[in-house]
Amino acid sequence: MNTSVSLLWASLGLLALSAPASAWEYTLIDANTPAKNWSITSEQLGVKTDKPFSVTLKTLHGGRQEGVSLIEINTGAMKMTVVPNRGMNVLHATSGNVRLGWDSPVHEVVNPAFIELNGRGGLGWLEGFNELVTRCGYEWVGHPGMDKGELLTLHGRAANIPASKVVLTIDEKPPYAIHLKGELREQAFKKIDFLVDTMLTTEPGATHFTLHDRLTNQGDYEKEYQALYHSNFGTPLLEEGAKFAAPVREVSPFNDYAKRDLKDWQTYRGPTKDFDEMVYNLFPYGDAQGNSLAVLHDKAGKQGVSLSFNINQLPVFSLWKNTDTTGQGYVTGLEPGTSFSYNRRFQRDLNLVPKIGPKETRDFEITYSLLSDAKAVNDALKRVETIQQGRKTEVRETPLVDLSQEK
Amino acid sequence: MNTSVSLLWASLGLLALSAPASAWEYTLIDANTPAKNWSITSEQLGVKTDKPFSVTLKTLHGGRQEGVSLIEINTGAMKMTVVPNRGMNVLHATSGNVRLGWDSPVHEVVNPAFIELNGRGGLGWLEGFNELVTRCGYEWVGHPGMDKGELLTLHGRAANIPASKVVLTIDEKPPYAIHLKGELREQAFKKIDFLVDTMLTTEPGATHFTLHDRLTNQGDYEKEYQALYHSNFGTPLLEEGAKFAAPVREVSPFNDYAKRDLKDWQTYRGPTKDFDEMVYNLFPYGDAQGNSLAVLHDKAGKQGVSLSFNINQLPVFSLWKNTDTTGQGYVTGLEPGTSFSYNRRFQRDLNLVPKIGPKETRDFEITYSLLSDAKAVNDALKRVETIQQGRKTEVRETPLVDLSQEK
Amino acid sequence: MNTSVSLLWASLGLLALSAPASAWEYTLIDANTPAKNWSITSEQLGVKTDKPFSVTLKTLHGGRQEGVSLIEINTGAMKMTVVPNRGMNVLHATSGNVRLGWDSPVHEVVNPAFIELNGRGGLGWLEGFNELVTRCGYEWVGHPGMDKGELLTLHGRAANIPASKVVLTIDEKPPYAIHLKGELREQAFKKIDFLVDTMLTTEPGATHFTLHDRLTNQGDYEKEYQALYHSNFGTPLLEEGAKFAAPVREVSPFNDYAKRDLKDWQTYRGPTKDFDEMVYNLFPYGDAQGNSLAVLHDKAGKQGVSLSFNINQLPVFSLWKNTDTTGQGYVTGLEPGTSFSYNRRFQRDLNLVPKIGPKETRDFEITYSLLSDAKAVNDALKRVETIQQGRKTEVRETPLVDLSQEK
């Protein structure tokens, strides 16, 4: 077992929500605090680390990004950019030449004020989609369509909810963990009262970060919920011959079109005209504690990224291979979730529309780690093998949902 | 007859739109005046009143309330908070321990920029609904649904129209009446050209306020219009055994579900799981001038609120009993209107879709008064009796509209 | 041939996109530059012209125009106002007593954040429509309706796209041409990646301006596109007996209703109750280079406006006669376009849904010139005759599209 990976998961994941004994705390945005250009550096804090770190907030102007703020955490080894106005999504993370993220045709960081989620037949979400990590949920995820008389728009509202309170804390003791918290309120009278406490945690010198979200059903009634972490990677990690690995119990094509490449589902095409997208629905294995790991790496196996998550929290995984042309958005999504990307109405029969009781909470944790050399890639792949433990991967030829009769 | 109540109505209601002879005037928001944190106090004005008064504007940040301003008028005896960005709605009013208002699952004061009224099948309005007084109208009110080929969204646009000009005036002479005016523009080429001049009036030391709105059809064609003042009260006035009273000519259940509690329509349940809501449609009586009064008081009859209005302006009244759980939003709505809450297409046959000719105006006035002790409650109940004058209340068992064939 | 008009077209139109050798340049809005009140004058630049000129930016507040900026270019002879938040549309242009523009029932300059284009069955656009020049396109134009399973909203998105970068340049040499550029991004993942580089060009002392827009399909796939320049004029140019002239190959009524006035299609009614609108679909003639000219002038022929455009860029022309009452918005639209105002699904058969290949560009240029006296009107009318060259105008009695079976 790869100690560093599991340790990381334990230290950043499970412990993250508990407040540090002593920490610097900065409220960046709340009811009385407008976002304004701001920064803090390790030097200003009087902290000596191998590499200086900093956190910066700046606000964008013009176009549909008017008023959107970006919060950049520079660990000294990686810069991660969070968008408080868009569900605390992670826009991109870069470390040296390696960029986690992708190039969407959506070039602006779009203020949700300019998005009509109900536009384009429920596909309005596509007008703002360009992040490394886009939160999907929490009332529903999946493709647009009617469910119980209501048009569910693509992938829910989370990505278009501006965080109502954003707080930065930096531990006063080594390793000086950096926590960026933001509250998302998904609320409508008679319908829903969800609070999502999001937190991104990293530390000086790190090339990894952990998202730890806690969903609370503040209402008095049990509600359905769904969550999916749409984690998206383009070049340089994605290229012809790039590979995906995870401990997998079952893989199946999302639809008939995805059947065609089923035998090569772990390998990526280069940018391919008219390819559009193929999606594979995975049920990952976890270790005894449910911990699982998904890995994407380049053809040479010299760099990659891993997502560490727990199948007790996020039991299914969508592998989205959007290897169309560069301009169309050459990208793959590694998407741990409670659910696949079918419309919610199809997922009840799959037991993938969980419920959350009044005042109950659900935690979702994912650690994103850059694999910066062949050794790191290999260690991660070994960890995948360790979790798989030689257990069988069932390759299911037919989609879980028969969409053929949909129009 | 209760002199103080009727006098109040006369002095604040009818005379309110005429400009005072001499007044301090402050433009808080207009084309050239951005909302900014601001306040004025009686001390600054050099005014001596029993209790000092003040008016404060502050702007909220973060989440979906980014850029929303709150204007608080503190009379010295009651604090009333108005939301210019949301149709000059009154968010809440508090006096000592008593709060007029309620606790909605919508915790933020939501900027209409983030609302899609057409979302959720026309129920997007619910994502911002949390006020003491929410203006509904003026092109239509009522439940969402198709009418003449157009989806009418829940309760119209007024609550999501930011006021384009907000002016505060304070009379320079006793009783130093305080007027807060705001203009709402409900305009669409080819469709509608409504201007709503809203005004809230109160005075130093008062625990009451009057809304006086004037709707002008600025267009050249006669138009249908509807208005409904969704006035919402939770604890402490609402509780098990709380009572509603008004002079009533006819009461009927809104739908089949509301038939069940018809015999107890004037009494409230405590928070009741799975209750949802029952609505009763009332035709109030007025006095010789059309003045009417609705009263809500707690079980002990020691505190309450009254709404004074005129049935020539607002001929019908919806009593909305949403006595579900606390977390679901335990609340009752006292809703004087031109119309009930059915979709507009059902109300034409009821003669509840009035028309307004070109350049014509319609005035709507309601005075909200805190009843702070048993005497005040009793006086108000006596006034209700006086208006009823022993006239009969018809209890109609069947809803005015047969919704049973609706889907 | 009218030299001044064609020269104008050549000098302002074709050359405009090339950067001047040497110019003052001011970035008014971009990612790092919020719009703020600002102005520059010829005096500040040390430029001597017959009349001083200036450019001013100011930001509006309150209502649905909160945060909308207006950029006014005052040439010394004409003031043109551009709205960067609304697709760089031209709100109005005034010269002395003559106003190019109209009086819409929409009185505010509406921030697109408050518009739901999908509202009112796809007519939400009407809640912001009040400009002299409203850009329509570029993914589609035309009436709302379903096409390929998607609701196309009225006239596309362009008018509700805020410009993401706005730059002013003023040539340092005579004639000190003034260029105002703005970038519009019409982007949605999987759907569209259009960039529209807009530019308005004028010069000190001028009573004309040129729009030169360049549409780039930044995507990797060929896409359909449509463009229509909704150019709108009310009083004083529009009045009973006002006339329209253009070199026309074919004119036909848009629908059955417009058949009634077909014989008088070039003459305007005064404000006419219950008239609503009649639209005529024109195919203009151009000269050898494709240059064409449309003219609107008052009854006396003493003042007017001309639109110079090229039929190779904009082959069709909608003449929108909305001569209803003043309050309803008494206005005519002179609308050069790639397409008419039918829903896109009707226009494929008319060959009016052009395509644009990957990385290709399309240019659209229109020069708007005030005709300030009888001579200017006559010169323009002669130019129309010159282009017509005695060629025949076919008056087609039946609409190009049979809408009678539409509901």
XYZ file of C-alpha atoms in Angstrom, chain C residues 33-223:
191
model
C -10.455 47.160 -16.019
C -13.853 47.841 -14.522
C -16.025 50.362 -16.291
C -15.748 53.636 -14.444
C -16.854 57.160 -15.126
C -14.338 58.585 -17.545
C -13.966 61.085 -20.347
C -11.492 62.370 -22.853
C -11.773 65.547 -24.890
C -10.069 66.891 -27.977
C -8.781 69.655 -25.795
C -7.109 67.177 -23.461
C -5.552 65.502 -26.487
C -4.334 68.832 -27.804
C -6.255 68.345 -31.031
C -7.701 71.273 -32.918
C -10.785 70.432 -34.955
C -13.572 72.631 -36.255
C -15.683 71.496 -33.354
C -14.305 69.961 -30.168
C -15.048 66.278 -29.705
C -15.167 64.019 -26.678
C -15.830 60.508 -25.489
C -17.490 59.854 -22.143
C -18.234 56.702 -20.190
C -20.752 56.706 -17.383
C -22.405 53.919 -15.467
C -26.104 53.751 -14.662
C -27.689 52.624 -11.425
C -31.006 51.520 -10.057
C -33.633 49.241 -11.457
C -32.799 46.813 -14.175
C -30.129 49.130 -15.537
C -27.875 48.677 -12.502
C -24.275 48.476 -13.689
C -24.963 49.290 -17.337
C -22.470 51.689 -18.857
C -23.075 54.174 -21.632
C -20.289 55.353 -23.883
C -21.080 58.612 -25.609
C -19.038 59.760 -28.566
C -19.667 63.419 -29.241
C -18.191 64.267 -32.637
C -19.054 67.907 -32.143
C -21.877 67.422 -34.638
C -23.509 64.237 -33.373
C -23.665 62.361 -30.094
C -23.730 58.580 -30.410
C -24.344 56.429 -27.356
C -23.109 52.841 -27.236
C -24.095 50.240 -24.618
C -21.216 47.847 -23.994
C -23.356 45.683 -21.704
C -25.871 45.150 -24.476
C -23.887 43.845 -27.409
C -22.276 47.223 -28.170
C -25.690 48.293 -29.431
C -26.142 51.940 -30.379
C -28.786 53.378 -28.072
C -29.345 56.585 -29.983
C -27.569 59.280 -31.957
C -28.591 62.887 -31.902
C -27.611 65.866 -33.969
C -29.238 69.146 -33.118
C -32.993 68.537 -33.118
C -32.773 65.271 -34.947
C -32.672 62.075 -33.015
C -31.839 58.773 -34.633
C -33.586 56.278 -32.385
C -37.062 55.858 -30.968
C -39.168 55.799 -27.829
C -39.709 52.276 -26.608
C -41.998 51.435 -23.710
C -38.800 49.968 -22.269
C -37.398 53.091 -20.648
C -34.398 51.578 -18.890
C -31.216 50.372 -20.538
C -31.584 46.874 -19.197
C -28.674 44.837 -17.872
C -28.869 41.360 -19.478
C -28.444 39.895 -15.982
C -32.118 40.739 -15.481
C -33.362 39.318 -18.781
C -34.645 35.784 -19.259
C -34.491 35.336 -23.013
C -36.472 32.131 -22.583
C -39.248 33.934 -20.720
C -42.572 34.819 -22.372
C -42.239 31.821 -24.659
C -38.930 33.031 -26.021
C -39.865 36.707 -26.181
C -37.860 37.825 -23.133
C -35.715 39.904 -25.505
C -38.616 42.378 -25.690
C -37.981 43.429 -22.087
C -34.762 45.164 -23.132
C -35.451 46.320 -26.688
C -35.117 50.074 -27.138
C -32.024 50.796 -29.196
C -31.311 52.620 -32.440
C -29.219 49.659 -33.567
C -29.819 46.295 -31.935
C -27.542 43.501 -33.074
C -29.439 40.300 -33.804
C -27.640 36.979 -34.163
C -25.228 35.376 -34.529
C -26.240 31.779 -33.901
C -29.699 32.672 -35.154
C -32.139 35.517 -35.712
C -35.878 35.533 -36.117
C -39.057 34.787 -34.299
C -39.041 32.372 -31.380
C -39.873 28.767 -32.011
C -38.516 25.290 -31.967
C -35.777 24.306 -34.386
C -33.987 20.991 -34.120
C -35.463 20.405 -30.699
C -34.316 23.691 -29.205
C -36.321 26.826 -28.460
C -34.674 29.604 -30.429
C -35.397 32.817 -28.577
C -36.305 35.995 -30.418
C -33.444 37.420 -32.480
C -30.647 35.517 -30.776
C -28.339 36.452 -27.968
C -26.135 39.225 -29.337
C -28.063 42.137 -27.852
C -27.774 40.571 -24.413
C -24.092 39.734 -24.485
C -21.957 42.224 -22.560
C -18.775 43.149 -24.400
C -15.769 41.535 -22.790
C -13.211 44.040 -23.987
C -13.895 47.616 -24.974
C -11.163 49.762 -26.473
C -11.275 53.309 -27.763
C -8.730 54.527 -30.282
C -8.389 57.975 -31.764
C -6.074 58.499 -34.702
C -3.342 60.971 -34.015
C -3.603 62.498 -37.471
C -6.455 64.193 -39.307
C -9.233 63.356 -39.668
C -8.646 61.937 -36.171
C -10.917 58.954 -36.767
C -12.541 57.630 -33.614
C -12.904 53.855 -33.244
C -14.797 52.118 -30.474
C -14.217 48.386 -30.420
C -15.912 45.724 -28.328
C -15.662 41.952 -28.284
C -18.760 39.795 -28.011
C -18.372 36.149 -27.077
C -21.211 33.810 -28.000
C -19.929 30.602 -26.507
C -21.296 27.361 -25.153
C -19.463 24.098 -24.759
C -20.371 21.655 -27.544
C -22.566 24.256 -29.201
C -20.900 27.376 -30.411
C -17.692 29.372 -30.278
C -18.355 32.654 -32.033
C -16.335 35.799 -31.477
C -17.746 39.038 -32.809
C -15.293 41.913 -33.028
C -17.466 44.971 -33.241
C -16.276 48.405 -34.184
C -17.999 51.746 -34.444
C -16.083 54.345 -36.421
C -16.747 58.038 -36.810
C -14.725 61.211 -36.896
C -14.780 64.701 -35.496
C -17.532 66.800 -36.988
C -19.275 63.796 -38.552
C -22.986 63.083 -38.504
C -22.438 59.525 -39.640
C -20.939 56.406 -38.167
C -19.998 53.005 -39.441
C -20.451 49.677 -37.753
C -17.955 47.091 -38.861
C -18.395 43.715 -37.230
C -16.286 40.666 -37.854
C -17.739 37.308 -36.926
C -15.180 34.552 -36.372
C -16.134 30.930 -35.972
C -13.417 29.977 -33.520
C -14.643 26.407 -33.388
C -13.490 23.419 -35.396
C -16.817 22.754 -37.090
C -18.817 24.504 -39.726
C -21.792 26.252 -38.141
